[in-house]
Amino acid sequence: MNEHVQTTTSAPLFNPLAPEFIRDPYPHYERLRTTDPMHLTPLGMFVASRHAEVSLVLRDKRFGKDYVERSKRRYGPQIMDEPVFRSMSHWMLQQDPPDHTRLRGLVVKAFTARRVEDMRPRIQQIVDQTLDAIEAKGRMDLIEDFAFRLPVTIICDMLGIPEEHREVFYNSSRDGGRLLDPVPLTKAEIEQGNASNLMAQMYFQQLFELRRKNPGDDLTTQLVQAEEDGSKLSNEELTANIILLFGAGHETTVNLIGNGLLALHRNPDQLALLKANPALTTNAVEEFLRYDSSVQLTGRVALEDIEDLGGKKIPKGESVLCLLGSANRDPAVYPDRPDRLDITRPKIRPLSFGGGIHLCLGAQLARIEAEVAIATLLRRLPDLRLDDAENPEWRPTFVLRGLKRLPASW
């Protein structure tokens, strides 16, 4: 690695786990876009920060995931013996066709626009129950007490996790995000990942048994039946993808709601506008996605030599890290003050849900959850204010951008 050591003493252009980067990555992105839009990091990865290159890489068939080879290149061939890496290698999120096509085809029906729209009354009910239970207290942590409960309950509903098992999920720690960061994991972090993965596997194996005996109208039943068909899904794939759906089904939505509420309270004019005009909520959610995306980065690997991407040659097998949060503020696409929150902004098409074949399955579900949660909170607790909008506590992860806590009172 030492030939890559930076010769200058200046701070690296891309240092995503630095506290100041986590607190506010956007000035760093602007520097990347203007000075080195296809930046080569000391670890040999390319970092794409402009909208043009990011959107191209997400949709171009010459790029894929190549997860196993990429992980071996970074950690050595023995890395696939680590249970957490083996599990992640089966995630549809990390697969290329044809496996990706087969796995996604098994679950896509549960996430159609129609199915998700039908869940709106249930989403409203959960938000109302959450607020009913807390309204009299006069204060709460908007992350743990509010934003977290809704998506966890919905994904438990969808996966057929019985009511009496859910308490453990409401109280589980949210520290899995580090596994996705583009900074190599330490031995201790891998051990921690293995332990969490084992716990999840043990739980879901029990759930599979339950759903084999008592089938329900849920995704787990659907996948267990596909597994019994033999050709469609192995047990290892079944387990890994349920773990993926559970995590992906709440982590990012919690952050979308939290980051959106923080942005509103940091921009009181926009907060007042949304309270006065709740019909703007749908567009406001698109703007929250653009303005402070809950997923900041997604990676692809060049499956062949790429002659020219933003002026750089990308050799086969090298990684391109696509900075979604940076692309979302690219003035080439959002000429009207991209660093400003504007819930009336026209033609918002955030890249926060990725793109191409891996476009987020739950995009529409996340939008509706955020819409209902934020609109209901503003309607029912109109005088809610944050304890400290200026210095909130961010979680120490970069790819999944979100707050540790967000205390508020009314």
Coordinates of C-alpha atoms in Angstrom, one line a residue:
M1 CA 0.0 0.0 0.0
N2 CA 2.8 2.4 0.8
E3 CA 3.4 3.6 -2.8
H4 CA -0.1 5.2 -2.5
V5 CA 0.8 7.2 0.6
Q6 CA 0.1 10.9 0.0
T7 CA 3.2 12.9 -0.5
T8 CA 1.6 16.2 0.4
T9 CA 0.7 17.1 4.0
S10 CA -2.8 18.4 3.1
A11 CA -5.9 16.6 4.3
P12 CA -7.1 13.9 2.0
L13 CA -9.9 14.9 -0.4
F14 CA -12.0 11.9 0.6
N15 CA -11.8 10.9 4.3
P16 CA -15.4 9.7 4.9
L17 CA -15.0 8.6 8.6
A18 CA -13.5 11.9 9.8
P19 CA -15.9 13.6 12.3
E20 CA -16.1 16.8 10.3
F21 CA -16.9 14.8 7.2
I22 CA -19.7 12.9 9.0
R23 CA -21.1 16.1 10.5
D24 CA -21.3 17.9 7.1
P25 CA -20.0 16.1 4.0
Y26 CA -21.3 18.6 1.5
P27 CA -18.4 21.1 1.4
H28 CA -16.1 18.2 0.9
Y29 CA -18.2 17.0 -2.0
E30 CA -18.1 20.4 -3.6
R31 CA -14.3 20.3 -3.4
L32 CA -14.3 16.9 -5.1
R33 CA -16.7 17.9 -7.8
T34 CA -14.7 21.1 -8.7
T35 CA -11.1 19.9 -8.2
D36 CA -11.1 16.1 -8.9
P37 CA -14.5 14.7 -10.0
M38 CA -13.1 11.2 -10.6
H39 CA -10.8 11.0 -7.6
L40 CA -8.4 8.1 -7.1
T41 CA -8.1 7.3 -3.3
P42 CA -5.0 5.9 -1.7
L43 CA -6.7 2.5 -1.5
G44 CA -7.0 2.5 -5.3
M45 CA -10.8 3.2 -5.6
F46 CA -12.2 5.8 -7.9
V47 CA -14.7 8.3 -6.3
A48 CA -17.3 9.7 -8.6
S49 CA -18.8 12.9 -7.3
R50 CA -20.7 14.5 -10.2
H51 CA -24.2 13.6 -11.3
A52 CA -23.2 12.7 -14.8
E53 CA -20.7 9.9 -13.9
V54 CA -22.7 8.6 -11.0
S55 CA -25.9 8.2 -12.9
L56 CA -24.0 6.6 -15.8
V57 CA -22.2 4.0 -13.6
L58 CA -25.5 3.0 -11.9
R59 CA -27.1 2.2 -15.2
D60 CA -24.2 0.9 -17.3
K61 CA -24.0 -2.8 -17.9
R62 CA -20.2 -2.6 -18.0
F63 CA -20.3 -2.1 -14.2
G64 CA -21.5 -4.7 -11.7
K65 CA -21.1 -5.7 -8.1
D66 CA -18.5 -8.6 -8.3
Y67 CA -18.7 -8.7 -4.5
V68 CA -16.7 -11.9 -3.8
E69 CA -13.7 -10.9 -6.0
R70 CA -13.8 -7.3 -4.7
S71 CA -13.8 -8.5 -1.1
K72 CA -10.9 -11.0 -1.7
R73 CA -8.9 -8.2 -3.4
R74 CA -9.3 -6.0 -0.3
Y75 CA -9.0 -8.5 2.5
G76 CA -7.4 -11.6 1.0
P77 CA -8.9 -14.9 -0.2
Q78 CA -9.8 -16.1 3.3
I79 CA -12.3 -13.3 3.9
M80 CA -15.1 -15.5 2.5
D81 CA -14.7 -17.8 5.4
E82 CA -16.0 -15.0 7.7
P83 CA -19.8 -15.7 8.2
V84 CA -20.8 -12.1 7.8
F85 CA -19.0 -11.7 4.4
R86 CA -20.4 -15.0 3.3
S87 CA -23.9 -13.9 4.2
M88 CA -23.5 -10.5 2.5
S89 CA -22.3 -12.3 -0.7
H90 CA -25.8 -13.8 -1.0
W91 CA -27.6 -10.4 -0.7
M92 CA -29.3 -9.5 -3.9
L93 CA -27.9 -6.1 -3.3
Q94 CA -24.4 -7.6 -3.9
Q95 CA -25.3 -9.9 -6.8
D96 CA -25.0 -9.6 -10.6
P97 CA -27.3 -11.2 -13.1
P98 CA -28.5 -14.0 -13.4
D99 CA -28.5 -14.5 -9.6
H100 CA -29.6 -11.0 -9.0
T101 CA -32.5 -11.3 -11.5
R102 CA -33.7 -14.6 -9.9
L103 CA -33.5 -13.3 -6.3
R104 CA -35.2 -10.0 -7.0
G105 CA -37.9 -11.7 -9.0
L106 CA -38.9 -13.6 -5.9
V107 CA -39.6 -10.5 -3.8
V108 CA -40.5 -7.8 -6.2
K109 CA -44.3 -8.5 -6.1
A110 CA -44.4 -7.5 -2.4
F111 CA -43.1 -4.0 -3.3
T112 CA -45.3 -3.0 -6.2
A113 CA -46.7 0.6 -6.2
R114 CA -50.2 -0.8 -5.7
R115 CA -49.3 -3.2 -2.8
V116 CA -47.4 -0.4 -1.1
E117 CA -50.2 2.2 -1.6
D118 CA -52.6 -0.3 0.0
M119 CA -50.4 -0.1 3.2
R120 CA -51.0 3.6 3.7
P121 CA -53.8 3.1 6.3
R122 CA -51.7 0.7 8.3
I123 CA -48.8 3.2 8.2
Q124 CA -51.1 6.0 9.4
Q125 CA -52.3 3.7 12.2
I126 CA -48.8 3.0 13.5
V127 CA -47.8 6.7 13.4
D128 CA -51.0 7.6 15.3
Q129 CA -50.5 4.9 17.9
T130 CA -46.9 6.0 18.4
L131 CA -47.9 9.6 19.0
D132 CA -50.9 8.6 21.2
A133 CA -48.5 6.8 23.5
I134 CA -46.1 9.7 23.8
E135 CA -48.1 12.9 23.3
A136 CA -48.7 13.5 27.0
K137 CA -45.0 13.3 27.9
G138 CA -44.1 16.5 26.2
R139 CA -40.8 15.3 25.0
M140 CA -39.1 12.4 23.1
D141 CA -36.2 11.4 21.0
L142 CA -37.5 11.7 17.5
I143 CA -35.2 8.9 16.3
E144 CA -35.8 6.1 18.8
D145 CA -39.3 7.0 19.9
F146 CA -40.7 8.0 16.6
A147 CA -38.8 7.5 13.3
F148 CA -37.5 4.0 14.3
R149 CA -40.8 2.4 15.3
L150 CA -42.7 2.9 12.1
P151 CA -40.4 1.2 9.6
V152 CA -39.5 -1.6 12.0
T153 CA -43.2 -2.4 12.5
I154 CA -43.9 -2.3 8.8
I155 CA -41.0 -4.6 7.9
C156 CA -42.1 -6.9 10.7
D157 CA -45.6 -6.9 9.2
M158 CA -44.3 -7.7 5.7
L159 CA -41.9 -10.5 6.9
G160 CA -44.6 -12.0 9.1
I161 CA -42.7 -11.6 12.4
P162 CA -45.2 -12.3 15.2
E163 CA -46.1 -9.4 17.5
E164 CA -44.7 -11.2 20.5
H165 CA -41.2 -11.4 18.9
R166 CA -41.0 -7.7 18.1
E167 CA -39.8 -6.1 21.3
V168 CA -36.3 -7.3 20.7
F169 CA -36.3 -5.7 17.3
Y170 CA -37.5 -2.3 18.7
N171 CA -34.7 -2.4 21.3
S172 CA -31.9 -3.7 19.0
S173 CA -28.9 -1.6 18.6
R174 CA -28.4 0.1 15.2
D175 CA -24.7 -0.5 14.7
G176 CA -24.6 -2.6 11.6
G177 CA -23.9 0.3 9.2
R178 CA -20.2 0.1 9.5
L179 CA -20.2 -3.1 7.3
L180 CA -21.1 -1.0 4.3
D181 CA -18.4 1.7 4.6
P182 CA -15.6 1.9 2.0
V183 CA -13.0 1.8 4.8
P184 CA -11.6 -1.6 5.6
L185 CA -13.1 -3.3 8.7
T186 CA -10.8 -4.1 11.7
K187 CA -10.7 -7.7 13.0
A188 CA -12.8 -6.5 16.0
E189 CA -15.5 -5.1 13.6
I190 CA -15.6 -8.3 11.6
E191 CA -16.0 -10.3 14.9
Q192 CA -18.9 -8.0 15.9
G193 CA -20.5 -8.4 12.4
N194 CA -20.2 -12.2 12.7
A195 CA -21.8 -12.2 16.1
S196 CA -24.8 -10.0 14.9
N197 CA -25.1 -12.1 11.8
L198 CA -25.3 -15.3 13.9
M199 CA -28.0 -13.9 16.1
A200 CA -30.0 -12.9 13.1
Q201 CA -29.6 -16.3 11.4
M202 CA -30.7 -18.1 14.6
Y203 CA -33.8 -15.9 14.8
F204 CA -34.8 -16.2 11.2
Q205 CA -34.3 -20.0 11.1
Q206 CA -36.9 -20.2 13.8
L207 CA -39.2 -17.9 11.8
F208 CA -38.8 -20.2 8.8
E209 CA -39.9 -23.2 10.8
L210 CA -42.9 -21.3 12.1
R211 CA -43.9 -20.2 8.6
R212 CA -43.5 -23.7 7.2
K213 CA -45.9 -25.0 9.8
N214 CA -48.2 -21.9 9.8
P215 CA -48.0 -20.2 6.4
G216 CA -49.2 -16.6 6.3
D217 CA -49.7 -13.8 3.8
D218 CA -46.1 -12.5 4.1
L219 CA -42.8 -12.4 2.4
T220 CA -41.2 -15.1 4.6
T221 CA -43.9 -17.6 3.7
Q222 CA -43.5 -16.8 0.1
L223 CA -39.7 -17.3 0.2
V224 CA -39.9 -20.4 2.3
Q225 CA -42.2 -21.9 -0.4
A226 CA -39.8 -20.8 -3.1
E227 CA -36.9 -22.5 -1.2
E228 CA -38.9 -25.8 -1.0
D229 CA -39.2 -25.7 -4.7
G230 CA -35.4 -26.4 -4.7
S231 CA -34.4 -24.6 -7.9
K232 CA -35.3 -21.1 -6.9
L233 CA -33.5 -20.4 -3.6
S234 CA -31.0 -22.1 -1.3
N235 CA -31.4 -21.9 2.4
E236 CA -28.3 -19.7 2.7
E237 CA -29.7 -17.3 0.2
L238 CA -33.1 -17.3 1.9
T239 CA -31.5 -16.4 5.3
A240 CA -29.2 -13.8 3.9
N241 CA -31.9 -12.0 1.9
I242 CA -34.4 -11.9 4.8
I243 CA -31.6 -10.3 6.9
L244 CA -31.0 -7.9 4.0
L245 CA -34.7 -7.0 3.7
F246 CA -35.1 -6.6 7.4
G247 CA -32.1 -4.2 7.6
A248 CA -32.7 -2.3 4.4
G249 CA -36.4 -2.1 5.3
H250 CA -35.9 0.1 8.3
E251 CA -32.3 1.6 8.6
T252 CA -32.6 4.0 5.7
T253 CA -36.2 5.0 6.3
V254 CA -35.4 5.9 9.9
N255 CA -32.6 8.2 8.5
L256 CA -34.9 9.7 5.9
I257 CA -37.4 10.7 8.5
G258 CA -34.7 11.9 11.0
N259 CA -32.7 13.8 8.4
G260 CA -35.8 15.4 6.9
L261 CA -37.1 16.6 10.3
L262 CA -33.6 18.0 11.1
A263 CA -33.5 19.8 7.8
L264 CA -36.9 21.4 8.3
H265 CA -36.1 22.6 11.8
R266 CA -32.8 24.1 10.5
N267 CA -34.8 25.9 7.9
P268 CA -37.8 27.5 9.8
D269 CA -39.1 29.2 6.6
Q270 CA -39.6 25.7 5.0
L271 CA -41.0 24.3 8.2
A272 CA -43.6 27.1 8.3
L273 CA -44.4 26.6 4.6
L274 CA -45.0 22.9 5.0
K275 CA -47.2 23.4 8.1
A276 CA -49.3 25.9 6.2
N277 CA -49.5 23.7 3.1
P278 CA -49.5 20.0 3.9
A279 CA -50.2 19.3 0.2
L280 CA -46.4 20.0 -0.4
T281 CA -45.5 16.9 1.6
T282 CA -44.9 14.6 -1.3
N283 CA -42.6 17.0 -3.0
A284 CA -40.9 17.8 0.3
V285 CA -40.0 14.2 0.8
E286 CA -38.2 14.2 -2.6
E287 CA -36.4 17.3 -1.5
F288 CA -35.3 15.7 1.8
L289 CA -34.0 12.7 -0.2
R290 CA -32.0 15.0 -2.4
Y291 CA -30.9 17.4 0.3
D292 CA -29.5 15.0 2.8
S293 CA -29.7 11.4 1.5
S294 CA -29.9 8.6 4.0
V295 CA -27.6 6.5 1.7
Q296 CA -24.6 8.5 0.7
L297 CA -22.7 6.1 -1.4
T298 CA -23.1 2.9 -3.5
G299 CA -20.3 1.1 -5.2
R300 CA -19.8 -0.7 -8.5
V301 CA -16.9 -2.6 -10.1
A302 CA -15.7 -2.3 -13.7
L303 CA -16.5 -5.6 -15.4
E304 CA -14.2 -4.7 -18.3
D305 CA -11.6 -2.0 -19.0
I306 CA -13.4 1.4 -19.3
E307 CA -11.5 3.8 -21.6
D308 CA -12.9 7.0 -20.3
L309 CA -15.1 7.9 -17.4
G310 CA -14.9 11.5 -16.5
G311 CA -11.5 11.7 -18.0
K312 CA -10.1 8.6 -16.2
K313 CA -9.3 5.1 -17.4
I314 CA -10.9 2.5 -15.1
P315 CA -9.1 -0.8 -15.4
K316 CA -11.3 -4.0 -15.2
G317 CA -11.8 -5.1 -11.5
E318 CA -11.4 -1.6 -10.0
S319 CA -14.1 -0.1 -7.9
V320 CA -16.0 3.1 -8.5
L321 CA -17.7 4.7 -5.4
C322 CA -20.7 6.7 -6.5
L323 CA -21.3 9.6 -4.1
L324 CA -25.1 9.8 -4.2
G325 CA -25.2 12.7 -1.8
S326 CA -22.8 14.7 -3.9
A327 CA -24.6 14.0 -7.2
N328 CA -27.9 15.2 -5.5
R329 CA -26.3 18.6 -5.1
D330 CA -24.6 18.9 -8.4
P331 CA -25.3 22.4 -9.8
A332 CA -25.2 21.0 -13.3
V333 CA -28.6 19.3 -12.5
Y334 CA -29.9 21.7 -9.8
P335 CA -28.8 25.1 -11.0
D336 CA -30.9 26.9 -8.4
R337 CA -28.8 26.9 -5.2
P338 CA -28.5 23.2 -4.7
D339 CA -27.2 23.6 -1.1
R340 CA -30.5 25.2 -0.1
L341 CA -33.5 23.2 1.2
D342 CA -36.5 24.1 -1.0
I343 CA -39.6 22.0 -0.6
T344 CA -41.2 23.6 -3.6
R345 CA -38.2 22.8 -5.9
P346 CA -39.4 21.6 -9.3
K347 CA -38.3 18.4 -11.1
I348 CA -36.5 16.7 -8.2
R349 CA -35.1 13.3 -9.2
P350 CA -32.8 12.3 -6.4
L351 CA -30.3 9.5 -6.9
S352 CA -30.8 8.4 -3.3
F353 CA -32.4 5.1 -4.2
G354 CA -29.6 4.2 -6.6
G355 CA -30.4 3.2 -10.2
G356 CA -30.2 0.6 -12.8
I357 CA -31.0 -3.0 -11.9
H358 CA -30.3 -2.4 -8.2
L359 CA -32.8 0.6 -7.9
C360 CA -34.1 0.3 -4.4
L361 CA -37.0 -2.2 -4.1
G362 CA -38.6 -0.3 -1.2
A363 CA -38.3 3.2 -2.7
Q364 CA -42.0 3.8 -2.8
L365 CA -42.6 2.3 0.6
A366 CA -39.9 4.6 2.1
R367 CA -41.5 7.6 0.5
I368 CA -44.9 6.9 1.8
E369 CA -43.6 6.1 5.3
A370 CA -41.7 9.4 5.4
E371 CA -44.7 11.3 4.0
V372 CA -47.2 10.0 6.6
A373 CA -44.7 10.2 9.5
I374 CA -43.7 13.8 8.9
A375 CA -47.1 15.2 7.9
T376 CA -48.7 13.6 10.9
L377 CA -46.1 14.8 13.3
L378 CA -46.4 18.4 12.1
R379 CA -50.2 18.2 12.3
R380 CA -50.4 16.7 15.7
L381 CA -47.5 18.4 17.5
P382 CA -47.3 21.8 15.7
D383 CA -45.2 23.4 18.5
L384 CA -42.6 20.7 18.6
R385 CA -39.1 22.1 18.7
L386 CA -35.7 20.4 18.7
D387 CA -33.4 20.7 21.7
D388 CA -30.4 21.3 19.6
A389 CA -30.8 21.6 15.8
E390 CA -27.3 23.1 15.4
N391 CA -25.1 20.3 16.9
P392 CA -27.1 17.0 16.6
E393 CA -25.3 13.7 17.2
W394 CA -24.6 11.9 14.0
R395 CA -24.0 8.1 13.8
P396 CA -20.3 7.4 13.1
T397 CA -21.0 5.7 9.8
F398 CA -20.7 7.3 6.4
V399 CA -22.7 5.2 3.8
L400 CA -25.8 5.2 6.0
R401 CA -26.1 8.8 7.0
G402 CA -28.3 9.4 10.0
L403 CA -28.6 10.7 13.5
K404 CA -28.0 8.8 16.7
R405 CA -30.6 10.8 18.5
L406 CA -32.8 13.9 18.0
P407 CA -34.3 15.1 21.3
A408 CA -37.4 17.3 21.0
S409 CA -40.1 18.8 23.2
W410 CA -43.5 20.4 22.8

